[in-house]
Amino acid sequence: TRVEYLNYEVIADHGWEIDDDDLFETASDADLDTDDYGMFLAEPGETLLEAAEQRGFAWPFACRGGACANCAVAVVEGELDSTVDNVLTDDLLDRGFRLSCIGRPVSETLRVVYNVKHLPGLEDLRL
Ligand code: FES
């Protein structure tokens, strides 16, 4: 899976929105640091968090077991399979939020915003 990622902090700093249509195009033109925006390949079977760590990135997490929401990402395009998610509410799932510590990329490409733990609705879920 080809993963394109973007740090939520950058979105907030620039006044962008997660659901902007051309968010990733805008980000790719913005000359961002590779910690904040870029691409990597996830191997089959890796969780998204593991894949990011394998490629040298330090994304937020705490429990690594689907029990907090520190590792949450917003999936903008593609699919993350996370069947044992007990933390995110249906509303958050509907809005595309997933847990990167248990979510495995299943689509060919994936666009995610990581570091979304401070978004309203997610902050209350952290244990
Ligand atoms: Fe706690 Fe992923 S690190 S749910």
GROMACS .gro file of N, CA and C and ligand atoms in nm:
model
  385
    1THR      N    1   0.084  -0.121   0.000
    1THR     CA    2   0.000   0.000   0.000
    1THR      C    3   0.087   0.126   0.000
    2ARG      N    4   0.054   0.214  -0.087
    2ARG     CA    5   0.127   0.340  -0.091
    2ARG      C    6   0.054   0.438   0.003
    3VAL      N    7   0.123   0.476   0.108
    3VAL     CA    8   0.060   0.562   0.209
    3VAL      C    9   0.107   0.707   0.193
    4GLU      N   10   0.015   0.796   0.174
    4GLU     CA   11   0.047   0.939   0.171
    4GLU      C   12  -0.005   0.997   0.302
    5TYR      N   13   0.081   1.065   0.375
    5TYR     CA   14   0.043   1.110   0.510
    5TYR      C   15   0.060   1.260   0.525
    6LEU      N   16  -0.014   1.313   0.619
    6LEU     CA   17  -0.007   1.456   0.648
    6LEU      C   18  -0.033   1.475   0.798
    7ASN      N   19   0.047   1.561   0.859
    7ASN     CA   20   0.036   1.588   1.002
    7ASN      C   21  -0.078   1.687   1.027
    8TYR      N   22  -0.167   1.653   1.119
    8TYR     CA   23  -0.279   1.742   1.147
    8TYR      C   24  -0.235   1.881   1.192
    9GLU      N   25  -0.122   1.886   1.263
    9GLU     CA   26  -0.073   2.016   1.309
    9GLU      C   27  -0.051   2.114   1.195
   10VAL      N   28  -0.004   2.061   1.082
   10VAL     CA   29   0.021   2.146   0.966
   10VAL      C   30  -0.111   2.202   0.912
   11ILE      N   31  -0.212   2.115   0.912
   11ILE     CA   32  -0.344   2.158   0.865
   11ILE      C   33  -0.395   2.270   0.953
   12ALA      N   34  -0.383   2.249   1.085
   12ALA     CA   35  -0.430   2.351   1.179
   12ALA      C   36  -0.350   2.480   1.163
   13ASP      N   37  -0.217   2.468   1.151
   13ASP     CA   38  -0.132   2.586   1.138
   13ASP      C   39  -0.165   2.668   1.013
   14HIS      N   40  -0.200   2.599   0.905
   14HIS     CA   41  -0.227   2.669   0.780
   14HIS      C   42  -0.373   2.711   0.765
   15GLY      N   43  -0.455   2.670   0.862
   15GLY     CA   44  -0.597   2.702   0.850
   15GLY      C   45  -0.667   2.619   0.745
   16TRP      N   46  -0.608   2.502   0.710
   16TRP     CA   47  -0.676   2.413   0.616
   16TRP      C   48  -0.777   2.330   0.694
   17GLU      N   49  -0.858   2.252   0.621
   17GLU     CA   50  -0.955   2.162   0.684
   17GLU      C   51  -0.930   2.021   0.633
   18ILE      N   52  -0.957   1.922   0.721
   18ILE     CA   53  -0.938   1.783   0.682
   18ILE      C   54  -1.020   1.747   0.559
   19ASP      N   55  -1.138   1.806   0.546
   19ASP     CA   56  -1.221   1.767   0.432
   19ASP      C   57  -1.208   1.861   0.312
   20ASP      N   58  -1.103   1.943   0.308
   20ASP     CA   59  -1.076   2.020   0.186
   20ASP      C   60  -1.054   1.921   0.071
   21ASP      N   61  -1.116   1.946  -0.043
   21ASP     CA   62  -1.105   1.854  -0.156
   21ASP      C   63  -0.962   1.832  -0.202
   22ASP      N   64  -0.886   1.940  -0.206
   22ASP     CA   65  -0.751   1.930  -0.263
   22ASP      C   66  -0.644   1.937  -0.154
   23LEU      N   67  -0.681   1.888  -0.035
   23LEU     CA   68  -0.590   1.897   0.080
   23LEU      C   69  -0.451   1.842   0.051
   24PHE      N   70  -0.444   1.720  -0.004
   24PHE     CA   71  -0.314   1.658  -0.024
   24PHE      C   72  -0.237   1.723  -0.138
   25GLU      N   73  -0.308   1.773  -0.237
   25GLU     CA   74  -0.241   1.844  -0.346
   25GLU      C   75  -0.180   1.974  -0.290
   26THR      N   76  -0.259   2.042  -0.210
   26THR     CA   77  -0.211   2.166  -0.149
   26THR      C   78  -0.088   2.137  -0.063
   27ALA      N   79  -0.097   2.029   0.015
   27ALA     CA   80   0.014   1.993   0.104
   27ALA      C   81   0.139   1.960   0.022
   28SER      N   82   0.120   1.889  -0.088
   28SER     CA   83   0.237   1.848  -0.165
   28SER      C   84   0.304   1.969  -0.231
   29ASP      N   85   0.230   2.075  -0.251
   29ASP     CA   86   0.287   2.197  -0.310
   29ASP      C   87   0.347   2.289  -0.204
   30ALA      N   88   0.327   2.256  -0.077
   30ALA     CA   89   0.361   2.351   0.029
   30ALA      C   90   0.504   2.337   0.082
   31ASP      N   91   0.582   2.245   0.022
   31ASP     CA   92   0.721   2.232   0.061
   31ASP      C   93   0.737   2.200   0.209
   32LEU      N   94   0.663   2.100   0.254
   32LEU     CA   95   0.663   2.063   0.395
   32LEU      C   96   0.777   1.968   0.427
   33ASP      N   97   0.811   1.966   0.554
   33ASP     CA   98   0.909   1.874   0.607
   33ASP      C   99   0.861   1.728   0.588
   34THR      N  100   0.954   1.634   0.567
   34THR     CA  101   0.909   1.495   0.545
   34THR      C  102   0.846   1.432   0.670
   35ASP      N  103   0.869   1.491   0.786
   35ASP     CA  104   0.798   1.441   0.904
   35ASP      C  105   0.649   1.473   0.894
   36ASP      N  106   0.618   1.582   0.827
   36ASP     CA  107   0.482   1.631   0.823
   36ASP      C  108   0.402   1.584   0.702
   37TYR      N  109   0.469   1.568   0.591
   37TYR     CA  110   0.399   1.527   0.470
   37TYR      C  111   0.490   1.441   0.384
   38GLY      N  112   0.436   1.336   0.327
   38GLY     CA  113   0.516   1.254   0.236
   38GLY      C  114   0.448   1.123   0.206
   39MET      N  115   0.529   1.025   0.167
   39MET     CA  116   0.475   0.897   0.126
   39MET      C  117   0.567   0.785   0.171
   40PHE      N  118   0.510   0.671   0.202
   40PHE     CA  119   0.591   0.551   0.223
   40PHE      C  120   0.508   0.431   0.182
   41LEU      N  121   0.576   0.316   0.170
   41LEU     CA  122   0.505   0.194   0.135
   41LEU      C  123   0.484   0.109   0.260
   42ALA      N  124   0.363   0.060   0.278
   42ALA     CA  125   0.334  -0.031   0.389
   42ALA      C  126   0.331  -0.173   0.334
   43GLU      N  127   0.397  -0.263   0.404
   43GLU     CA  128   0.398  -0.404   0.363
   43GLU      C  129   0.268  -0.470   0.407
   44PRO      N  130   0.226  -0.573   0.334
   44PRO     CA  131   0.105  -0.646   0.375
   44PRO      C  132   0.119  -0.699   0.518
   45GLY      N  133   0.017  -0.684   0.598
   45GLY     CA  134   0.020  -0.737   0.734
   45GLY      C  135   0.066  -0.636   0.837
   46GLU      N  136   0.136  -0.533   0.796
   46GLU     CA  137   0.178  -0.431   0.892
   46GLU      C  138   0.061  -0.343   0.930
   47THR      N  139   0.056  -0.303   1.057
   47THR     CA  140  -0.041  -0.199   1.090
   47THR      C  141   0.016  -0.067   1.038
   48LEU      N  142  -0.071   0.030   1.027
   48LEU     CA  143  -0.025   0.159   0.975
   48LEU      C  144   0.080   0.220   1.068
   49LEU      N  145   0.058   0.208   1.199
   49LEU     CA  146   0.153   0.264   1.294
   49LEU      C  147   0.290   0.195   1.281
   50GLU      N  148   0.289   0.061   1.272
   50GLU     CA  149   0.415  -0.013   1.254
   50GLU      C  150   0.485   0.030   1.126
   51ALA      N  151   0.409   0.042   1.022
   51ALA     CA  152   0.467   0.080   0.893
   51ALA      C  153   0.534   0.216   0.903
   52ALA      N  154   0.467   0.310   0.968
   52ALA     CA  155   0.524   0.444   0.984
   52ALA      C  156   0.653   0.437   1.066
   53GLU      N  157   0.648   0.359   1.173
   53GLU     CA  158   0.766   0.348   1.260
   53GLU      C  159   0.883   0.281   1.187
   54GLN      N  160   0.851   0.179   1.109
   54GLN     CA  161   0.955   0.111   1.031
   54GLN      C  162   1.027   0.206   0.938
   55ARG      N  163   0.953   0.305   0.891
   55ARG     CA  164   1.013   0.403   0.798
   55ARG      C  165   1.070   0.522   0.872
   56GLY      N  166   1.079   0.511   1.004
   56GLY     CA  167   1.148   0.614   1.081
   56GLY      C  168   1.063   0.727   1.133
   57PHE      N  169   0.931   0.713   1.126
   57PHE     CA  170   0.846   0.821   1.173
   57PHE      C  171   0.797   0.795   1.315
   58ALA      N  172   0.779   0.903   1.390
   58ALA     CA  173   0.733   0.892   1.528
   58ALA      C  174   0.591   0.947   1.537
   59TRP      N  175   0.495   0.863   1.507
   59TRP     CA  176   0.355   0.905   1.517
   59TRP      C  177   0.305   0.879   1.659
   60PRO      N  178   0.206   0.957   1.701
   60PRO     CA  179   0.160   0.941   1.840
   60PRO      C  180   0.091   0.806   1.864
   61PHE      N  181   0.109   0.754   1.981
   61PHE     CA  182   0.040   0.632   2.025
   61PHE      C  183   0.053   0.626   2.176
   62ALA      N  184  -0.020   0.535   2.239
   62ALA     CA  185   0.001   0.508   2.381
   62ALA      C  186  -0.012   0.358   2.407
   63CYS      N  187  -0.133   0.304   2.394
   63CYS     CA  188  -0.154   0.165   2.437
   63CYS      C  189  -0.111   0.063   2.333
   64ARG      N  190  -0.110   0.097   2.209
   64ARG     CA  191  -0.082   0.007   2.096
   64ARG      C  192  -0.180  -0.108   2.085
   65GLY      N  193  -0.292  -0.100   2.152
   65GLY     CA  194  -0.381  -0.215   2.150
   65GLY      C  195  -0.527  -0.180   2.125
   66GLY      N  196  -0.551  -0.064   2.067
   66GLY     CA  197  -0.689  -0.029   2.034
   66GLY      C  198  -0.772   0.011   2.154
   67ALA      N  199  -0.707   0.061   2.260
   67ALA     CA  200  -0.783   0.093   2.380
   67ALA      C  201  -0.781   0.241   2.417
   68CYS      N  202  -0.707   0.323   2.343
   68CYS     CA  203  -0.713   0.467   2.368
   68CYS      C  204  -0.742   0.529   2.231
   69ALA      N  205  -0.715   0.656   2.213
   69ALA     CA  206  -0.735   0.708   2.077
   69ALA      C  207  -0.617   0.794   2.037
   70ASN      N  208  -0.507   0.775   2.105
   70ASN     CA  209  -0.389   0.857   2.078
   70ASN      C  210  -0.335   0.840   1.937
   71CYS      N  211  -0.353   0.721   1.882
   71CYS     CA  212  -0.294   0.690   1.752
   71CYS      C  213  -0.389   0.717   1.637
   72ALA      N  214  -0.502   0.780   1.666
   72ALA     CA  215  -0.605   0.796   1.563
   72ALA      C  216  -0.556   0.872   1.441
   73VAL      N  217  -0.605   0.830   1.327
   73VAL     CA  218  -0.579   0.900   1.201
   73VAL      C  219  -0.714   0.923   1.133
   74ALA      N  220  -0.716   1.021   1.044
   74ALA     CA  221  -0.834   1.041   0.961
   74ALA      C  222  -0.801   0.986   0.823
   75VAL      N  223  -0.879   0.888   0.779
   75VAL     CA  224  -0.857   0.832   0.646
   75VAL      C  225  -0.932   0.919   0.545
   76VAL      N  226  -0.856   0.980   0.457
   76VAL     CA  227  -0.915   1.070   0.358
   76VAL      C  228  -0.945   0.993   0.230
   77GLU      N  229  -0.864   0.893   0.203
   77GLU     CA  230  -0.884   0.810   0.084
   77GLU      C  231  -0.828   0.672   0.111
   78GLY      N  232  -0.896   0.569   0.063
   78GLY     CA  233  -0.849   0.432   0.081
   78GLY      C  234  -0.911   0.368   0.204
   79GLU      N  235  -0.855   0.255   0.244
   79GLU     CA  236  -0.917   0.180   0.352
   79GLU      C  237  -0.817   0.121   0.450
   80LEU      N  238  -0.852   0.133   0.576
   80LEU     CA  239  -0.776   0.070   0.684
   80LEU      C  240  -0.869  -0.030   0.750
   81ASP      N  241  -0.824  -0.154   0.759
   81ASP     CA  242  -0.906  -0.257   0.818
   81ASP      C  243  -0.879  -0.264   0.968
   82SER      N  244  -0.978  -0.235   1.050
   82SER     CA  245  -0.957  -0.242   1.195
   82SER      C  246  -1.083  -0.294   1.261
   83THR      N  247  -1.100  -0.423   1.253
   83THR     CA  248  -1.226  -0.484   1.297
   83THR      C  249  -1.246  -0.485   1.447
   84VAL      N  250  -1.137  -0.475   1.525
   84VAL     CA  251  -1.154  -0.486   1.671
   84VAL      C  252  -1.156  -0.350   1.741
   85ASP      N  253  -1.190  -0.248   1.667
   85ASP     CA  254  -1.193  -0.113   1.725
   85ASP      C  255  -1.310  -0.099   1.822
   86ASN      N  256  -1.278  -0.081   1.950
   86ASN     CA  257  -1.383  -0.064   2.050
   86ASN      C  258  -1.390   0.077   2.104
   87VAL      N  259  -1.308   0.164   2.051
   87VAL     CA  260  -1.293   0.296   2.112
   87VAL      C  261  -1.367   0.406   2.037
   88LEU      N  262  -1.353   0.404   1.906
   88LEU     CA  263  -1.413   0.512   1.829
   88LEU      C  264  -1.564   0.492   1.816
   89THR      N  265  -1.637   0.600   1.831
   89THR     CA  266  -1.782   0.592   1.819
   89THR      C  267  -1.821   0.576   1.672
   90ASP      N  268  -1.943   0.532   1.648
   90ASP     CA  269  -1.990   0.516   1.510
   90ASP      C  270  -1.978   0.646   1.433
   91ASP      N  271  -2.007   0.755   1.502
   91ASP     CA  272  -2.000   0.885   1.436
   91ASP      C  273  -1.858   0.913   1.388
   92LEU      N  274  -1.759   0.885   1.473
   92LEU     CA  275  -1.619   0.908   1.435
   92LEU      C  276  -1.577   0.813   1.323
   93LEU      N  277  -1.623   0.688   1.332
   93LEU     CA  278  -1.591   0.591   1.225
   93LEU      C  279  -1.651   0.638   1.093
   94ASP      N  280  -1.774   0.686   1.099
   94ASP     CA  281  -1.840   0.736   0.978
   94ASP      C  282  -1.762   0.851   0.917
   95ARG      N  283  -1.699   0.930   1.003
   95ARG     CA  284  -1.622   1.044   0.953
   95ARG      C  285  -1.483   1.005   0.907
   96GLY      N  286  -1.452   0.875   0.914
   96GLY     CA  287  -1.325   0.828   0.856
   96GLY      C  288  -1.212   0.812   0.957
   97PHE      N  289  -1.242   0.827   1.086
   97PHE     CA  290  -1.135   0.812   1.184
   97PHE      C  291  -1.109   0.664   1.210
   98ARG      N  292  -0.980   0.630   1.222
   98ARG     CA  293  -0.940   0.491   1.248
   98ARG      C  294  -0.820   0.494   1.343
   99LEU      N  295  -0.795   0.378   1.406
   99LEU     CA  296  -0.680   0.366   1.496
   99LEU      C  297  -0.562   0.307   1.419
  100SER      N  298  -0.451   0.378   1.415
  100SER     CA  299  -0.339   0.332   1.333
  100SER      C  300  -0.266   0.213   1.397
  101CYS      N  301  -0.281   0.193   1.529
  101CYS     CA  302  -0.208   0.082   1.594
  101CYS      C  303  -0.269  -0.053   1.562
  102ILE      N  304  -0.395  -0.055   1.523
  102ILE     CA  305  -0.457  -0.183   1.488
  102ILE      C  306  -0.505  -0.186   1.344
  103GLY      N  307  -0.502  -0.072   1.276
  103GLY     CA  308  -0.553  -0.065   1.140
  103GLY      C  309  -0.448  -0.108   1.039
  104ARG      N  310  -0.487  -0.203   0.954
  104ARG     CA  311  -0.395  -0.248   0.849
  104ARG      C  312  -0.443  -0.196   0.714
  105PRO      N  313  -0.352  -0.133   0.640
  105PRO     CA  314  -0.392  -0.080   0.509
  105PRO      C  315  -0.437  -0.194   0.417
  106VAL      N  316  -0.552  -0.181   0.357
  106VAL     CA  317  -0.600  -0.286   0.267
  106VAL      C  318  -0.623  -0.235   0.125
  107SER      N  319  -0.616  -0.107   0.104
  107SER     CA  320  -0.633  -0.055  -0.032
  107SER      C  321  -0.495  -0.031  -0.092
  108GLU      N  322  -0.493  -0.013  -0.224
  108GLU     CA  323  -0.365   0.006  -0.292
  108GLU      C  324  -0.300   0.139  -0.252
  109THR      N  325  -0.382   0.239  -0.237
  109THR     CA  326  -0.330   0.368  -0.190
  109THR      C  327  -0.413   0.413  -0.069
  110LEU      N  328  -0.349   0.492   0.012
  110LEU     CA  329  -0.413   0.539   0.134
  110LEU      C  330  -0.367   0.682   0.158
  111ARG      N  331  -0.462   0.767   0.189
  111ARG     CA  332  -0.426   0.902   0.229
  111ARG      C  333  -0.476   0.922   0.370
  112VAL      N  334  -0.386   0.953   0.462
  112VAL     CA  335  -0.427   0.970   0.601
  112VAL      C  336  -0.370   1.098   0.661
  113VAL      N  337  -0.449   1.154   0.750
  113VAL     CA  338  -0.401   1.264   0.833
  113VAL      C  339  -0.373   1.203   0.969
  114TYR      N  340  -0.247   1.209   1.013
  114TYR     CA  341  -0.215   1.152   1.144
  114TYR      C  342  -0.208   1.264   1.247
  115ASN      N  343  -0.197   1.223   1.375
  115ASN     CA  344  -0.187   1.323   1.483
  115ASN      C  345  -0.317   1.400   1.502
  116VAL      N  346  -0.428   1.333   1.484
  116VAL     CA  347  -0.558   1.401   1.497
  116VAL      C  348  -0.615   1.391   1.639
  117LYS      N  349  -0.532   1.346   1.733
  117LYS     CA  350  -0.584   1.319   1.867
  117LYS      C  351  -0.639   1.442   1.939
  118HIS      N  352  -0.604   1.560   1.892
  118HIS     CA  353  -0.656   1.679   1.960
  118HIS      C  354  -0.785   1.732   1.899
  119LEU      N  355  -0.834   1.663   1.799
  119LEU     CA  356  -0.960   1.708   1.740
  119LEU      C  357  -1.075   1.689   1.839
  120PRO      N  358  -1.171   1.782   1.838
  120PRO     CA  359  -1.286   1.768   1.927
  120PRO      C  360  -1.353   1.633   1.901
  121GLY      N  361  -1.394   1.566   2.007
  121GLY     CA  362  -1.458   1.436   1.989
  121GLY      C  363  -1.359   1.324   2.012
  122LEU      N  364  -1.233   1.346   1.977
  122LEU     CA  365  -1.131   1.243   1.999
  122LEU      C  366  -1.063   1.265   2.133
  123GLU      N  367  -1.052   1.391   2.172
  123GLU     CA  368  -0.982   1.424   2.294
  123GLU      C  369  -1.047   1.356   2.415
  124ASP      N  370  -1.180   1.351   2.414
  124ASP     CA  371  -1.252   1.293   2.528
  124ASP      C  372  -1.232   1.142   2.538
  125LEU      N  373  -1.190   1.080   2.428
  125LEU     CA  374  -1.183   0.934   2.426
  125LEU      C  375  -1.055   0.880   2.485
  126ARG      N  376  -0.957   0.968   2.500
  126ARG     CA  377  -0.827   0.917   2.545
  126ARG      C  378  -0.832   0.867   2.688
  127LEU      N  379  -0.776   0.752   2.711
  127LEU     CA  380  -0.783   0.692   2.845
  127LEU      C  381  -0.650   0.705   2.917
  128FES    FE1  382  -0.407   0.329   2.187
  128FES    FE2  383  -0.385   0.294   1.924
  128FES     S1  384  -0.233   0.353   2.064
  128FES     S2  385  -0.562   0.286   2.042
   0.00000   0.00000   0.00000
